[in-house]
mmCIF file of C-alpha atoms in Angstrom:
data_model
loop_
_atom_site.group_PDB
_atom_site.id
_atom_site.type_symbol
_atom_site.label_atom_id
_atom_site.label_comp_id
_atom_site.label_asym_id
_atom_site.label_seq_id
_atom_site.Cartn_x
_atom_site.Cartn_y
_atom_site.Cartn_z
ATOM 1 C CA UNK A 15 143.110 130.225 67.247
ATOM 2 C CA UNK A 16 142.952 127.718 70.021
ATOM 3 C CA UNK A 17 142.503 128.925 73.444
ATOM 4 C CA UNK A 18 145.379 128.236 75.867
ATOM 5 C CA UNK A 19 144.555 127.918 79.857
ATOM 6 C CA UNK A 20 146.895 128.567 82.771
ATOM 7 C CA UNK A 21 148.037 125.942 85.580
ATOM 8 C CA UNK A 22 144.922 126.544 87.721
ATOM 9 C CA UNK A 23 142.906 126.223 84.213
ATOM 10 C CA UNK A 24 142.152 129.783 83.842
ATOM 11 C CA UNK A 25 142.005 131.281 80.111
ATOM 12 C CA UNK A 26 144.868 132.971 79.214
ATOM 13 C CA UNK A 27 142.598 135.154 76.517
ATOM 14 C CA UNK A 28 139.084 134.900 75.699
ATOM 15 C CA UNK A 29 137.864 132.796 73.284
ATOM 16 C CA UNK A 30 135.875 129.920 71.954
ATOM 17 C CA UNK A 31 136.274 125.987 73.344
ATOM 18 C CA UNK A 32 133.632 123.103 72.755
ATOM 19 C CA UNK A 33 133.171 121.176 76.069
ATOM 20 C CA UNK A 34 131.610 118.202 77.297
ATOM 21 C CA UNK A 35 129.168 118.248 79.829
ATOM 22 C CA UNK A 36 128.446 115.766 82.191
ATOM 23 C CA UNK A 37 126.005 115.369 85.382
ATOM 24 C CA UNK A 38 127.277 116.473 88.691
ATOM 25 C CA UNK A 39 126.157 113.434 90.599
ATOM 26 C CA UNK A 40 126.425 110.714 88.179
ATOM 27 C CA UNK A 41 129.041 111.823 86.153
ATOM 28 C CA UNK A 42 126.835 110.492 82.937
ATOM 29 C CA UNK A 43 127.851 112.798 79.548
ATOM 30 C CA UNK A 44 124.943 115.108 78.797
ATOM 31 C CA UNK A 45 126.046 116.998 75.552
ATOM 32 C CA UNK A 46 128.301 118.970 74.046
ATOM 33 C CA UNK A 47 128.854 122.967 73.565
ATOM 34 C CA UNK A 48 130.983 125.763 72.483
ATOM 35 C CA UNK A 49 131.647 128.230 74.858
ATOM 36 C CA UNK A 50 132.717 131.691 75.168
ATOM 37 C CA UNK A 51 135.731 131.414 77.921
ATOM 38 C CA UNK A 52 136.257 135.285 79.117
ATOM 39 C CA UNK A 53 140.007 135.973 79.941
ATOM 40 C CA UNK A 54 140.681 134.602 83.278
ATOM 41 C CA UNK A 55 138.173 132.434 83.894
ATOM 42 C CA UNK A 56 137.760 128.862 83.726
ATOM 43 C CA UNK A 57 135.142 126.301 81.428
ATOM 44 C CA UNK A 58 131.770 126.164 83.190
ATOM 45 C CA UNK A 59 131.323 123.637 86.020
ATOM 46 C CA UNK A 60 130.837 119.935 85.479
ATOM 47 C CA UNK A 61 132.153 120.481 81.822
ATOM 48 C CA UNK A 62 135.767 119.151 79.914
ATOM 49 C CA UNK A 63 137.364 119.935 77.249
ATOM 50 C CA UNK A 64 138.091 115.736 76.486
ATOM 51 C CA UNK A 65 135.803 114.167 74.483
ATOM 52 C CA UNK A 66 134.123 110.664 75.425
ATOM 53 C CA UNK A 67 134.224 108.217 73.053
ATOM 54 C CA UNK A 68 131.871 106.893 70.372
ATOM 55 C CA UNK A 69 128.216 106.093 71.673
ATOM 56 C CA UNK A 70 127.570 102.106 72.671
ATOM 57 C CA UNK A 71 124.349 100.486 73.471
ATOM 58 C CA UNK A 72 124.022 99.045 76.533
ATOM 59 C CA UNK A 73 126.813 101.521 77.969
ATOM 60 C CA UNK A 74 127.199 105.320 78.886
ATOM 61 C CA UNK A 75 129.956 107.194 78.787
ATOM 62 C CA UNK A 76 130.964 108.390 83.124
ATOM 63 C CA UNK A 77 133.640 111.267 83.683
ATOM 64 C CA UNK A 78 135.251 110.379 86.541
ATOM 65 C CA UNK A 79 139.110 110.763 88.362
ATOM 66 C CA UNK A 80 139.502 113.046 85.174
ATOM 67 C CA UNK A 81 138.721 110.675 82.180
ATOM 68 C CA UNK A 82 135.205 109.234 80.243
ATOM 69 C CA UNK A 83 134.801 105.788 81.645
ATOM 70 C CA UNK A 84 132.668 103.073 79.618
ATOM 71 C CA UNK A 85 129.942 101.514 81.711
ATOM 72 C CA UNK A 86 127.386 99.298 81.368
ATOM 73 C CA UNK A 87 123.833 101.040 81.622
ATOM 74 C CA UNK A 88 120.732 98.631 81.810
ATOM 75 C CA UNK A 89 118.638 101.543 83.255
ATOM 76 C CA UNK A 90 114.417 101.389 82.484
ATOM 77 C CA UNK A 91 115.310 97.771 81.787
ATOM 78 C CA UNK A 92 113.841 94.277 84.169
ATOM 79 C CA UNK A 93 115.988 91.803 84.881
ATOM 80 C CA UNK A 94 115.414 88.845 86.694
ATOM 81 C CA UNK A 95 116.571 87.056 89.733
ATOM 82 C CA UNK A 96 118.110 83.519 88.917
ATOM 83 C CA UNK A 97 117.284 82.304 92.216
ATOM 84 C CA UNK A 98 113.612 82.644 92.590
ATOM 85 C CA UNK A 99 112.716 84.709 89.253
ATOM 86 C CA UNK A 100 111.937 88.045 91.034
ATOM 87 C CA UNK A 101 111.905 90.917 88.617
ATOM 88 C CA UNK A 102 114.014 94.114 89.004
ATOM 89 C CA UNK A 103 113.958 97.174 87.215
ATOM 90 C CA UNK A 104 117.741 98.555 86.302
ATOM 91 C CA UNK A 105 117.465 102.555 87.471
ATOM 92 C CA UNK A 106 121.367 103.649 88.313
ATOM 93 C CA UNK A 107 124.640 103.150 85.634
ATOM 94 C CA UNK A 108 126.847 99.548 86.270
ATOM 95 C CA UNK A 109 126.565 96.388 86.034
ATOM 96 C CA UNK A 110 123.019 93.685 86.632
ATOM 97 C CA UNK A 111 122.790 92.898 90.355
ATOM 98 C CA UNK A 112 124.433 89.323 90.607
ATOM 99 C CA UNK A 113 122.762 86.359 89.992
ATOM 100 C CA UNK A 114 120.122 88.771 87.893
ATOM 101 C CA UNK A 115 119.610 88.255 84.151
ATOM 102 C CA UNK A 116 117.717 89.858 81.405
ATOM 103 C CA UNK A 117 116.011 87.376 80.418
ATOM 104 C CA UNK A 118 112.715 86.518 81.442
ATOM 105 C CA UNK A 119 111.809 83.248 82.895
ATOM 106 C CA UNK A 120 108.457 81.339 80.603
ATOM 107 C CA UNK A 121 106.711 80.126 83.483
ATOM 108 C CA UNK A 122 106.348 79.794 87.333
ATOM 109 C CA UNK A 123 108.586 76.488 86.898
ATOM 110 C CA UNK A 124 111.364 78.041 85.158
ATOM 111 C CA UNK A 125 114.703 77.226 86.890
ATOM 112 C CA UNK A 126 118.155 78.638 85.791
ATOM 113 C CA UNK A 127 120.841 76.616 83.821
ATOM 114 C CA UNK A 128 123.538 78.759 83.703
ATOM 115 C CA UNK A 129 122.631 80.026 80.443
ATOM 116 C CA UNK A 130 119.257 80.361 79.645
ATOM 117 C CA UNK A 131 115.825 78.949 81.991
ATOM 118 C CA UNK A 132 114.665 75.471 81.475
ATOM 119 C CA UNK A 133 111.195 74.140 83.160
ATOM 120 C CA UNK A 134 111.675 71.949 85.745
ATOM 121 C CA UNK A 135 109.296 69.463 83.949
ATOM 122 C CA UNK A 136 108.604 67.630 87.757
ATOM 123 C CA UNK A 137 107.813 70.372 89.604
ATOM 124 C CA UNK A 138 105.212 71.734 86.921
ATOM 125 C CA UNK A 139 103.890 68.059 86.851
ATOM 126 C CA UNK A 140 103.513 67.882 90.607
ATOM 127 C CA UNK A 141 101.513 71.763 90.750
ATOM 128 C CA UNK A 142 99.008 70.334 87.909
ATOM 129 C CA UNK A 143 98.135 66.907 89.979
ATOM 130 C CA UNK A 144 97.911 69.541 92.932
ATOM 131 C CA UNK A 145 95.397 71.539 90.731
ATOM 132 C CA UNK A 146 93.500 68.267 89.522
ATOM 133 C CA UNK A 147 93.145 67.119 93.455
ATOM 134 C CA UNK A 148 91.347 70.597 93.988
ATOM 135 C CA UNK A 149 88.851 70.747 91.351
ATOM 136 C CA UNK A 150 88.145 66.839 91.890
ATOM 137 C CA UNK A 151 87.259 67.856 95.934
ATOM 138 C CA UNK A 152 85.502 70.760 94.914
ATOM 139 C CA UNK A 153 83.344 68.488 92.284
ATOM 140 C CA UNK A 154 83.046 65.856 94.548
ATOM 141 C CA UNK A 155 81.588 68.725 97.701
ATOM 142 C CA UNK A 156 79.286 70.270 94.998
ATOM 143 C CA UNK A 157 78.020 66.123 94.176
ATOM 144 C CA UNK A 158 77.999 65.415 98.168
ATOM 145 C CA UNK A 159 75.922 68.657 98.935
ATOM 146 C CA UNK A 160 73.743 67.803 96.289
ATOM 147 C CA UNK A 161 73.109 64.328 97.057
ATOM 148 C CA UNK A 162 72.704 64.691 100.601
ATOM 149 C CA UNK A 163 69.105 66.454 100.608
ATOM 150 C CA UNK A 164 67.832 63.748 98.014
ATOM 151 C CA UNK A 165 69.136 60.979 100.163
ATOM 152 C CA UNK A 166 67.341 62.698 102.950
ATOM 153 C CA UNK A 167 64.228 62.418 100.754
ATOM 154 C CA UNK A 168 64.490 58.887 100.216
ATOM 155 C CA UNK A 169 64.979 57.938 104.070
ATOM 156 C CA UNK A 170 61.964 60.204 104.958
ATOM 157 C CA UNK A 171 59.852 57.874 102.610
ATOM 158 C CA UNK A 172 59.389 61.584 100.974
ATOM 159 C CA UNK A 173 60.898 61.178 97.491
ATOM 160 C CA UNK A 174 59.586 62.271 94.487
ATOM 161 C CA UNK A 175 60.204 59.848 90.663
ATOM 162 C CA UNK A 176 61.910 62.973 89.676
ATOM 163 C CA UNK A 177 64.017 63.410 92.908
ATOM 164 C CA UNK A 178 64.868 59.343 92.449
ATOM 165 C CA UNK A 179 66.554 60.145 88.951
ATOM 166 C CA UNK A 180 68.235 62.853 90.322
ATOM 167 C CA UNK A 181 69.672 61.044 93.149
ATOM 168 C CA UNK A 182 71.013 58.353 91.326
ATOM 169 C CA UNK A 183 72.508 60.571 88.624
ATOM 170 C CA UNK A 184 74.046 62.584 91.224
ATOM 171 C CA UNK A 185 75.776 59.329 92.592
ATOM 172 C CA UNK A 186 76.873 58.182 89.337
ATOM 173 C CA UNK A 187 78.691 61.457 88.505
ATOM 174 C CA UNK A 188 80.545 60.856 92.244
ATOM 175 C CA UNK A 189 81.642 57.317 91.592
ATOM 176 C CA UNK A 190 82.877 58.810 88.414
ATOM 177 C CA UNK A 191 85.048 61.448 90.080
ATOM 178 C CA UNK A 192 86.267 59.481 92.493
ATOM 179 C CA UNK A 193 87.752 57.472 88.906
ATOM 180 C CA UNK A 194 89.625 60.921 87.837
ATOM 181 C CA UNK A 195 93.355 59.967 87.839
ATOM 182 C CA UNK A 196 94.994 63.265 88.533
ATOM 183 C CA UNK A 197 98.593 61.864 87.492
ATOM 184 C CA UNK A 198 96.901 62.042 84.151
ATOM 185 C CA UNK A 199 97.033 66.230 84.097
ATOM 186 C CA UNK A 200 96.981 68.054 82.202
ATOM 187 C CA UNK A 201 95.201 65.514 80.148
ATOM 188 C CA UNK A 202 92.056 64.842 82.855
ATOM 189 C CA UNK A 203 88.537 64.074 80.895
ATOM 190 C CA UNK A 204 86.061 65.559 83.491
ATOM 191 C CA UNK A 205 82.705 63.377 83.608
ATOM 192 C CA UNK A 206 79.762 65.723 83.048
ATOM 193 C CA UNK A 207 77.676 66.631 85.929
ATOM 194 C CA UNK A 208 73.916 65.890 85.515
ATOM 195 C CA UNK A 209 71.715 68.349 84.394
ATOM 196 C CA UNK A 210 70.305 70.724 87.177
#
């Protein structure tokens, strides 16, 4: 026998009714129960007796204004910023932020279409002739620092056969750094240094 409830939603007689629950804040379905209903007294708090609809992915099921709305849910999921590729993790119900996507960007050069990322192709270019300029100064210190105390040698009339090798190997390896053509990167052959 179904249970009937008054205007103020008060069971007429006791009896048995399955409701829904849903969160008091959120309004997110929890579960469903059947429940005693004692004459007189109404279905437990932050419960209905109208059922939500069938399960979705990527959506949960929100009572609100008296009715299950469908909304998207993205929660414990990143998306990512199509402006400057920022990550954000999804924690509430609704929608992606704007201008937010789930899909991750491949690299630091990744730009946004539209649709999907592309790499900006110039801008990835440009950072790698960037990175060749640094290690060639960095080579080229380390060959200078060397060089300098064996060129010291050789103007003190102090240098050693050994020391004279080593100085000129030294200089060869610069001159052949100062060659390295970083519009070349990636594809830069580095000439060895000489052994120490």
């Amino acid at each position: 026998m179904a249970i009937e409830f008054d205007k103020s939603g008060h069971a007429i007689i006791s009896g048995v009714v399955r409701v829904y629950h849903f969160d008091s804040v959120t309004g997110e379905y929890i579960g469903v129960s059947d429940e005693l209903i004692p004459e007189g007294v109404s279905i437990p708090g932050s419960t209905t007796l109208i059922a939500p609809g069938e399960k979705t992915t990527g959506h949960a099921w929100i009572f609100e204004s008296g009715a299950w709305v469908l909304k998207e849910d993205y929660r414990g999921q990143t998306f990512y910023s199509t402006l400057d590729k920022r990550p954000f993790l999804i924690v509430n119900i609704g929608p992606a932020p704007a201008d937010y996507v789930a899909l991750a960007p491949k690299s630091r050069f990744d730009i946004w279409s539209g649709s999907n990322w592309v790499t900006d192709k110039e801008a990835e270019q440009k950072a790698m002739v960037e990175s060749v300029n640094i290690e060639k100064a960095q080579r080229l210190q380390r060959a200078t620092d060397t060089i300098n105390p064996l060129q010291d040698a050789v103007d003190l009339d102090m240098v050693t056969e050994e020391e004279k090798a080593q100085l000129t190997a030294w200089r060869k390896y610069r001159v052949l750094l100062t060659r390295v053509d970083a519009s070349l990167a990636p594809d830069i052959d580095w000439p060895q240094p000489p052994a120490a």
